[in-house]
mmCIF file of C-alpha atoms in Angstrom:
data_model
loop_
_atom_site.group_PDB
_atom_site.id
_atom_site.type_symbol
_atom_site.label_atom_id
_atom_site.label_comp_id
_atom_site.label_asym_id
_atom_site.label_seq_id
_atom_site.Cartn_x
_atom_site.Cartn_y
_atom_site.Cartn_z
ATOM 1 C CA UNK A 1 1.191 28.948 -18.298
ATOM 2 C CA UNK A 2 2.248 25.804 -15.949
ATOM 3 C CA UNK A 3 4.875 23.570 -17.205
ATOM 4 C CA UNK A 4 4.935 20.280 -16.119
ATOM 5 C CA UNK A 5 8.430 18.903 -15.782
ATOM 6 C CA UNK A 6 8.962 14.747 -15.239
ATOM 7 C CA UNK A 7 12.139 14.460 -13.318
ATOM 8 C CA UNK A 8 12.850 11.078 -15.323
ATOM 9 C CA UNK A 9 11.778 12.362 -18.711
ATOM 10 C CA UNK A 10 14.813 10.100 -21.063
ATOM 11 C CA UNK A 11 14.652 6.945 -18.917
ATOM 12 C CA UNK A 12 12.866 3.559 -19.957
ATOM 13 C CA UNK A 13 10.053 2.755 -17.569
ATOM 14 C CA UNK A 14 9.588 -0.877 -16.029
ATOM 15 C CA UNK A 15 6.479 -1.874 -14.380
ATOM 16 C CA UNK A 16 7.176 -3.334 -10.631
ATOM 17 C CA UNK A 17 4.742 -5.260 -8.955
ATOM 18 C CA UNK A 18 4.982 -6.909 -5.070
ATOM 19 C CA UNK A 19 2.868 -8.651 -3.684
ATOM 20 C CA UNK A 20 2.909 -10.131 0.419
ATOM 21 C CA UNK A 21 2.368 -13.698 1.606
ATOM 22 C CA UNK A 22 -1.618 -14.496 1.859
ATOM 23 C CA UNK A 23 -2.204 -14.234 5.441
ATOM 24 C CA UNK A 24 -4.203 -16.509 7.603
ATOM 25 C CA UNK A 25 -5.884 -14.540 9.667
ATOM 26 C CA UNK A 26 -8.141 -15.555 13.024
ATOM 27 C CA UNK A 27 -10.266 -12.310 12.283
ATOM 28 C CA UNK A 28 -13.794 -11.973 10.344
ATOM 29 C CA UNK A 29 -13.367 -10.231 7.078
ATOM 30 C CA UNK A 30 -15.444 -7.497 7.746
ATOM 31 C CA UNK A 31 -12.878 -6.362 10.732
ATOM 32 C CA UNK A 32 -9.980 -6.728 8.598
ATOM 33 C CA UNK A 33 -11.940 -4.675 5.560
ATOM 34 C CA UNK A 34 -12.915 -1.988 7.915
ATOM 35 C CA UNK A 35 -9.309 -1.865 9.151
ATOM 36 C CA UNK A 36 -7.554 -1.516 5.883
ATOM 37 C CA UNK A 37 -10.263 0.970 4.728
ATOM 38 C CA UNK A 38 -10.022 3.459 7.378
ATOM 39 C CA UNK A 39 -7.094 5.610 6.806
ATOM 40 C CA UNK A 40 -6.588 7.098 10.250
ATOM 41 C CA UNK A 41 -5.776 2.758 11.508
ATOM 42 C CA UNK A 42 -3.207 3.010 8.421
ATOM 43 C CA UNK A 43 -0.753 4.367 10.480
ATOM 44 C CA UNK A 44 -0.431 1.353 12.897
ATOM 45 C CA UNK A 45 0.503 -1.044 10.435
ATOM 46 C CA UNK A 46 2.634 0.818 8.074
ATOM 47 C CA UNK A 47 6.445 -0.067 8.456
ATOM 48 C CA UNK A 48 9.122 2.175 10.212
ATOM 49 C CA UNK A 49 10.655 3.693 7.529
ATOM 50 C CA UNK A 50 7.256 5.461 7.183
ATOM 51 C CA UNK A 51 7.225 9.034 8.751
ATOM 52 C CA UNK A 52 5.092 11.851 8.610
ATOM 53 C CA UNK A 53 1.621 10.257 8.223
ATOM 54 C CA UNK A 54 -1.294 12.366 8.348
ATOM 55 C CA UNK A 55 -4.612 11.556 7.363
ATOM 56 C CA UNK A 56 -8.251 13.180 7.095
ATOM 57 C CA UNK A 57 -11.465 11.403 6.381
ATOM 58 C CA UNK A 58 -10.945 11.313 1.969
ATOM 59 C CA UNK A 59 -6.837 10.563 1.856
ATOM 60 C CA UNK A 60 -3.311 9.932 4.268
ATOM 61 C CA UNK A 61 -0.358 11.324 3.584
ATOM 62 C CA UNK A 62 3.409 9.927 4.448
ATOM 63 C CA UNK A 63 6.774 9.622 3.478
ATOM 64 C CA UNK A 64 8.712 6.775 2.484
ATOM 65 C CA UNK A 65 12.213 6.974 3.604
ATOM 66 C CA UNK A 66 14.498 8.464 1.107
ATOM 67 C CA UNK A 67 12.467 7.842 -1.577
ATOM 68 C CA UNK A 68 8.532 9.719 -1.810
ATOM 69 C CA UNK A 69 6.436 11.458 -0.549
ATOM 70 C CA UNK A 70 3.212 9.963 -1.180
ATOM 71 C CA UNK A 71 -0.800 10.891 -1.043
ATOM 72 C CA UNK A 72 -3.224 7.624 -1.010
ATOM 73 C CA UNK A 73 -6.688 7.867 -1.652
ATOM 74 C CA UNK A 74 -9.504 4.893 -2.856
ATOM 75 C CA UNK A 75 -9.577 4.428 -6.717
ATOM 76 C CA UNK A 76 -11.921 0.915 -5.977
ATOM 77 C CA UNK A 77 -13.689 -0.524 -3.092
ATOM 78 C CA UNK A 78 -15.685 -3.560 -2.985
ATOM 79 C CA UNK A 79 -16.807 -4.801 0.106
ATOM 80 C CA UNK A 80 -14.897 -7.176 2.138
ATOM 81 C CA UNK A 81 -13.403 -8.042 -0.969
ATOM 82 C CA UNK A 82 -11.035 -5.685 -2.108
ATOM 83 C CA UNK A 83 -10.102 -2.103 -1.664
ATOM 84 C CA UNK A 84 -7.653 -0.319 -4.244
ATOM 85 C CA UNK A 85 -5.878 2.774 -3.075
ATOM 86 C CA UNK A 86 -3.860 5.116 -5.454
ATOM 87 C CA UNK A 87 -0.909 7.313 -5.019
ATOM 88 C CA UNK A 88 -0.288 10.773 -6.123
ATOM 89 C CA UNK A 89 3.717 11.426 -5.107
ATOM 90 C CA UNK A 90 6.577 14.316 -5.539
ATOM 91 C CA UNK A 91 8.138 11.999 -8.365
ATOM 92 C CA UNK A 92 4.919 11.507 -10.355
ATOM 93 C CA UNK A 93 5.602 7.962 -10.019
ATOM 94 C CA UNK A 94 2.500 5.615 -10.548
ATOM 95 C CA UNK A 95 1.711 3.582 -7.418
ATOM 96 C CA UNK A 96 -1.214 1.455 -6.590
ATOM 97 C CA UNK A 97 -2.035 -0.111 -3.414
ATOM 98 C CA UNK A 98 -4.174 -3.170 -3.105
ATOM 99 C CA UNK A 99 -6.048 -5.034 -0.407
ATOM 100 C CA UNK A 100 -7.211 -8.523 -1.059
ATOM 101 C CA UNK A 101 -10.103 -10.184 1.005
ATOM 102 C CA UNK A 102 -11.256 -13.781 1.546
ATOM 103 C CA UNK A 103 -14.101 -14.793 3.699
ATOM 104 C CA UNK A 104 -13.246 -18.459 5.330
ATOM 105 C CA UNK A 105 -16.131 -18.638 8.195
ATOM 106 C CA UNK A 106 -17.350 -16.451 10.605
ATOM 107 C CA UNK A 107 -14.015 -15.757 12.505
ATOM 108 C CA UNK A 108 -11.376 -16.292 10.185
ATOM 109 C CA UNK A 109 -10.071 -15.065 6.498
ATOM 110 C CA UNK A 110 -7.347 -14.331 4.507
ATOM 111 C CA UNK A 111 -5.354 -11.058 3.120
ATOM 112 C CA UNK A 112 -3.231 -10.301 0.547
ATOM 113 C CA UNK A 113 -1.432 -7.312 -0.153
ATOM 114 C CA UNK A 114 -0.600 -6.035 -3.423
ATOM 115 C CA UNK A 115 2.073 -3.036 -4.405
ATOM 116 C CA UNK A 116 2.229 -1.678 -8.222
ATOM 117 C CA UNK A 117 4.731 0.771 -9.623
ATOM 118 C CA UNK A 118 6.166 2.330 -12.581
ATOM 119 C CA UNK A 119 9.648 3.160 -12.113
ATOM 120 C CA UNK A 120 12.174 5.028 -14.014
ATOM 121 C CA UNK A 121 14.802 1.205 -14.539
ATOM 122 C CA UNK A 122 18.226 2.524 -13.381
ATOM 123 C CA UNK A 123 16.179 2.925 -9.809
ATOM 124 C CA UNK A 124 14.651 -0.291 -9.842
ATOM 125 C CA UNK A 125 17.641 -1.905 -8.048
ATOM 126 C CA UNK A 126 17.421 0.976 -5.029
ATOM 127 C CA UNK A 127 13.460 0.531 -4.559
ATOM 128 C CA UNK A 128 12.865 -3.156 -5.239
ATOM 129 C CA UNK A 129 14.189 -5.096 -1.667
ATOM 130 C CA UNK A 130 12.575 -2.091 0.691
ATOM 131 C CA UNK A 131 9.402 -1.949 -1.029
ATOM 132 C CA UNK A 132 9.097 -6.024 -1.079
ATOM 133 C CA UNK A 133 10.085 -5.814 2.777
ATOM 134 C CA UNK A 134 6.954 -2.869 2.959
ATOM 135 C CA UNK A 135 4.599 -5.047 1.508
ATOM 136 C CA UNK A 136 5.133 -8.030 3.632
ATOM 137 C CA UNK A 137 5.951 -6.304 6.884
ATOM 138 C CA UNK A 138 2.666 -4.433 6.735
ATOM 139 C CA UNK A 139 0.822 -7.542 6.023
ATOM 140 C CA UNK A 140 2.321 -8.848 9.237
ATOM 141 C CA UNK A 141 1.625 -5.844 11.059
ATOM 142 C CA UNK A 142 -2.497 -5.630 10.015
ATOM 143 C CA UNK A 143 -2.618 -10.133 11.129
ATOM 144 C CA UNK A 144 -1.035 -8.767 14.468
ATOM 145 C CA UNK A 145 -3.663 -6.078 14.807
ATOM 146 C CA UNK A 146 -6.659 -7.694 13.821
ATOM 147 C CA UNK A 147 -5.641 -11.056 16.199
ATOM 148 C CA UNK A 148 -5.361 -8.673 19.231
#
């Protein structure tokens, strides 16, 4: 028999959401979709207190400094319009991941990025300023790639 133990079994839950800037970016929406949907490109625009990123063709795989390990792989995808990944992690902490995707004309469109969590509350002070400055550094990082 498996037992399943939850490392933060007696603590009250809150739900965390951050969310980037929308990004103007000189860049069709199909190359910024096909960017954010390919999990090998991840790696360039994830932040530096990212390390150990691997990825195959159905998931990636990286650490978040000091804090979890995590697994993403596509819960939704909708063409140049959003893609949703979700996280398995070693804290069995609920994350979501979420791309948002506007078409403007034929070389320009817009991105948002969107994080979700459910974390235990005494560690929402520790996570909540590096995870907002995650969001909206990689957002800056995929407008840089896709302008090159």
């Amino acid at each position: 028999r498996k037992e399943i133990s939850c490392t933060f079994a007696n603590s009250k839950i809150v739900n965390m959401k951050f969310s980037s800037n929308e990004q103007s970016l000189n860049a069709p929406v199909e190359r910024v979709f096909n960017l954010c949907g390919n999990y090998k490109n991840l790696c360039t625009y994830l932040p530096p207190q990212v390390t150990d990123f691997e990825a195959n063709e159905d998931s990636c795989t990286f650490t978040i400094q000091n804090m979890v390990k995590v697994t993403l792989s596509v819960a939704e995808k909708v063409e140049f319009e959003r893609i949703v990944y979700v996280a398995s992690n070693d804290k069995n902490i609920p994350i979501s991941l979420s791309f948002f995707f506007k078409n403007i004309d034929v070389n320009s469109s817009t991105m948002k990025i969107e994080m979700e969590l459910d974390v235990p509350i005494f560690l929402r002070p520790m996570v909540n300023d590096p995870l907002e400055k995650f969001v909206q550094l990689m957002s800056e990082k995929i407008k840089m790639e896709v302008e090159k």
